[in-house]
Short mmCIF file of C-alpha atoms and ligand atoms in Angstrom, two decimals:
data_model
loop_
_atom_site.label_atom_id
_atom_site.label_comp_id
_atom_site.label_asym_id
_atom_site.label_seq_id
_atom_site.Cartn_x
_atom_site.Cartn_y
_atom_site.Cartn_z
CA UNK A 1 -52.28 -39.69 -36.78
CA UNK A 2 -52.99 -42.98 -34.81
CA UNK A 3 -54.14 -42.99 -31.22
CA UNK A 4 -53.87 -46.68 -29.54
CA UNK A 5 -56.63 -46.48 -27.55
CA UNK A 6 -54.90 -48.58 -24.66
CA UNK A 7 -52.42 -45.59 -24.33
CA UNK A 8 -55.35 -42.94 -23.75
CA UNK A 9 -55.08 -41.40 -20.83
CA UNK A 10 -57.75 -40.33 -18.13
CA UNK A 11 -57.56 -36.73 -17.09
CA UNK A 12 -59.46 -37.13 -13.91
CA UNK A 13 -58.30 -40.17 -12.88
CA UNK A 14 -55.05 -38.48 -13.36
CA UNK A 15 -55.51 -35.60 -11.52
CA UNK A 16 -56.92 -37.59 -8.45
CA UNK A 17 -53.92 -39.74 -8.34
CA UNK A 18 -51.56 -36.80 -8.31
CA UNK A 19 -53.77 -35.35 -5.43
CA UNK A 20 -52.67 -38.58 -3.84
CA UNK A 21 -49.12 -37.92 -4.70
CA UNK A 22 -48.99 -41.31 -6.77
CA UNK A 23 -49.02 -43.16 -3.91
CA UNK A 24 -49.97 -46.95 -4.31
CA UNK A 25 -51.09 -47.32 -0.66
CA UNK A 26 -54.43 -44.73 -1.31
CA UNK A 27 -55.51 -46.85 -3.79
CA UNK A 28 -58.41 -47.54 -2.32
CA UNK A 29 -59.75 -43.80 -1.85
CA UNK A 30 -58.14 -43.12 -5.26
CA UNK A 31 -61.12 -45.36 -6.83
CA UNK A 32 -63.78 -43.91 -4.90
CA UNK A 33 -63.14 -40.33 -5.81
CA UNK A 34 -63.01 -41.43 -9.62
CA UNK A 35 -66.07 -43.54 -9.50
CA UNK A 36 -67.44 -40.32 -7.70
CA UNK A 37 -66.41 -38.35 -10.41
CA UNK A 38 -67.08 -40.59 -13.67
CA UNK A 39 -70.20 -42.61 -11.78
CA UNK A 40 -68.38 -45.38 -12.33
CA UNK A 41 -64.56 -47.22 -13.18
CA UNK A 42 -63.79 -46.88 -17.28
CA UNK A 43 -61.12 -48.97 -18.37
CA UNK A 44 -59.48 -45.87 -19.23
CA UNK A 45 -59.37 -44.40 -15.53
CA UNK A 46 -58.01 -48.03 -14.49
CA UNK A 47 -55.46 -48.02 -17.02
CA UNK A 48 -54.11 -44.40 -15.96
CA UNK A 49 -54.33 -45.43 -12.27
CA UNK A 50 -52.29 -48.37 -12.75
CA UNK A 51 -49.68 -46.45 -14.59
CA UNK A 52 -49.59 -43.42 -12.25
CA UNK A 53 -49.20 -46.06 -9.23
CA UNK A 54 -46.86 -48.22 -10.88
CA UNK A 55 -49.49 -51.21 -10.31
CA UNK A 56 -50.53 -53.71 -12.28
CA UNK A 57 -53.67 -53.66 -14.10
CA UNK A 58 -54.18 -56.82 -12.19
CA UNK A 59 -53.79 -55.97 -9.00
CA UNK A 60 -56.61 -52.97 -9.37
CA UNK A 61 -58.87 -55.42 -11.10
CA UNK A 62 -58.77 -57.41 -8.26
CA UNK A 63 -59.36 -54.48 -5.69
CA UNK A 64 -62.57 -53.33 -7.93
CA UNK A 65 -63.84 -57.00 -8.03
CA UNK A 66 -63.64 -57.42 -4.19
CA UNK A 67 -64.98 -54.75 -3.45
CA UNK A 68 -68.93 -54.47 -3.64
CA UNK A 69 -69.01 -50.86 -3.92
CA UNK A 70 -66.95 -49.93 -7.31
CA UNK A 71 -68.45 -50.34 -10.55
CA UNK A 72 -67.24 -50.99 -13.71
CA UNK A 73 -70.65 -49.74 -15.74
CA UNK A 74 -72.79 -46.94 -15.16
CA UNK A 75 -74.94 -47.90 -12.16
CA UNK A 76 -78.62 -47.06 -11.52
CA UNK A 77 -80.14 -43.50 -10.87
CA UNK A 78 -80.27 -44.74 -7.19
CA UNK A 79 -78.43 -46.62 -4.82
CA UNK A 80 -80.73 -48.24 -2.30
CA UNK A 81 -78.93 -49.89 0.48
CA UNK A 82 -80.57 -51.26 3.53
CA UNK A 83 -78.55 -52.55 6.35
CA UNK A 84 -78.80 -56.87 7.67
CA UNK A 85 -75.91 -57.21 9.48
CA UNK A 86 -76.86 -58.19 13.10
CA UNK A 87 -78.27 -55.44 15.06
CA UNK A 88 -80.24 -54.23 12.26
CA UNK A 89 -81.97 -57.86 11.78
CA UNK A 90 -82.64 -57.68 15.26
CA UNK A 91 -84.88 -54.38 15.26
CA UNK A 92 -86.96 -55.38 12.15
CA UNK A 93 -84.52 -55.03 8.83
CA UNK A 94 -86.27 -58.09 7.39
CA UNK A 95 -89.51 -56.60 6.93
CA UNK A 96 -88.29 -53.61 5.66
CA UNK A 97 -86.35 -55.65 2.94
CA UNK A 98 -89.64 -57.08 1.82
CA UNK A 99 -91.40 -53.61 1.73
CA UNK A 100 -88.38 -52.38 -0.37
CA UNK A 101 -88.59 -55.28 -2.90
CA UNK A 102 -92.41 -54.78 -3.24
CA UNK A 103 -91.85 -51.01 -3.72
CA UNK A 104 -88.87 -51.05 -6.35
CA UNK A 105 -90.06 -54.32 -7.87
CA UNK A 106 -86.72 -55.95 -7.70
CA UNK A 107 -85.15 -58.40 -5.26
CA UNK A 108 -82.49 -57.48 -2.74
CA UNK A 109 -78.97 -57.18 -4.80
CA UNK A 110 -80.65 -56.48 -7.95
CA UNK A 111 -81.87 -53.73 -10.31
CA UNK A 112 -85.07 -52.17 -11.25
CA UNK A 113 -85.30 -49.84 -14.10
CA UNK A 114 -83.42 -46.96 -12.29
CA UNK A 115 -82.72 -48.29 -8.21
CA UNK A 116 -79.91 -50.67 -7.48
CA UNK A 117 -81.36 -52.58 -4.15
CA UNK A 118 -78.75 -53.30 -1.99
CA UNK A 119 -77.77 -55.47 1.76
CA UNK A 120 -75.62 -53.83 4.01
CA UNK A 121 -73.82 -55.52 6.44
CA UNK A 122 -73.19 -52.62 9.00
CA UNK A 123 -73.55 -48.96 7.87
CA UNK A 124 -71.73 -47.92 11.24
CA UNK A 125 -75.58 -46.69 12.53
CA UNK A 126 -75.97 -50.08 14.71
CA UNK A 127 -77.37 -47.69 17.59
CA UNK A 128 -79.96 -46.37 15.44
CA UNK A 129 -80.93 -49.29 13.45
CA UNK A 130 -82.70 -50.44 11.10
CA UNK A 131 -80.68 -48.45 9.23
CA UNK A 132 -80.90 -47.09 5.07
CA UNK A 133 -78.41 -45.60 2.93
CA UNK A 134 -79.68 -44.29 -0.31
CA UNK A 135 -76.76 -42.83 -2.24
CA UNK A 136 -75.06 -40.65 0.29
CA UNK A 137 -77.95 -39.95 2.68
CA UNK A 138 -78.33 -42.38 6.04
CA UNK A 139 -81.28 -43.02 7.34
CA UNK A 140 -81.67 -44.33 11.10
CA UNK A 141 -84.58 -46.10 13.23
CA UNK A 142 -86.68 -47.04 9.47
CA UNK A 143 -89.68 -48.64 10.19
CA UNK A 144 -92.08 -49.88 7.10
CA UNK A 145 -93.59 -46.36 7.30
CA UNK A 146 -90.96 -44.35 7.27
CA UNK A 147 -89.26 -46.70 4.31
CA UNK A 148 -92.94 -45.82 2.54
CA UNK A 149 -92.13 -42.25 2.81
CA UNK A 150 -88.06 -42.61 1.70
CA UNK A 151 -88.86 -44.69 -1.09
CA UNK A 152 -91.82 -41.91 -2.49
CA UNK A 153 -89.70 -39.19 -1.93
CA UNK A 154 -86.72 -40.86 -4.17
CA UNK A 155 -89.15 -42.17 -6.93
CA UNK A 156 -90.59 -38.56 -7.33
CA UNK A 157 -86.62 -37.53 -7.85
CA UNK A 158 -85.77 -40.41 -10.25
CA UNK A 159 -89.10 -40.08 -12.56
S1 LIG B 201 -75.76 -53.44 12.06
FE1 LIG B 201 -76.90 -52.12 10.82
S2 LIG B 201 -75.82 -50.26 10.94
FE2 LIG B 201 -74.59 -51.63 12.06
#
């Protein structure tokens, strides 16, 4: 028997969208609980979305490319994401950018070995800034110490 690997169809990605009740306008949270799920957006997932919607293929590749957040390859161990909008630059987010590169060894909006280092712009914790999101976990008032002790608690997880 043949399988054409364009028809194959992804079970999670299929069972999200029917939690959705096929609905093209929850498209948006549709990808985040499959990257969730998967750790990232397989061709396969897209494909099944796209049919399940009745989108094109298109029009989701163009959501995933605008949008920052959604990945189309497995990402790093550990999403490091430190906020420079505005209010955040304001109460010191430069410097702990700087401490952050020198820890991870990367630049900001690049990848080390096993951290993905990325700017924010506004993690909704303006009040309590400089703010840091690492994966799911925010972080509020960071100063270059308290960055020292985030960033050695996360290596020890990741080695
Ligand atoms: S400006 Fe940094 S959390 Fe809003």
């Amino acid at each position: 028997m043949v399988t054409l690997l364009n028809t194959v169809e992804d079970k999670v990605a299929r069972d999200i969208c029917r939690d959705y009740a096929d609905a093209p306008d929850s498209l948006l949270e549709i990808l985040h609980e499959v990257q969730h799920k998967h750790g990232h957006l397989t061709d396969e997932a897209l494909r099944t979305i796209a049919q399940a919607l009745n989108i094109s293929r298109a029009e989701i590749h163009g959501v995933v490319s605008f949008y920052h957040d959604y990945k189309r390859e497995v990402g790093a161990k550990l999403t490091f994401k430190i906020c420079r909008a505005e209010a955040c630059q304001a109460v010191g987010a430069k410097e702990l950018i700087a401490e952050a590169e020198k820890a991870f060894g990367t630049k900001l909006d690049a990848s080390a070995k096993d951290v993905a280092l990325e700017a924010a712009y506004c993690l909704g914790n303006c009040a309590l800034g400089p703010a840091v999101l690492v994966d799911d976990n925010l972080y509020g008032r960071v100063d270059v110490t308290k960055l020292q002790e985030i960033v050695a608690r996360y290596k020890a997880k990741t080695s």
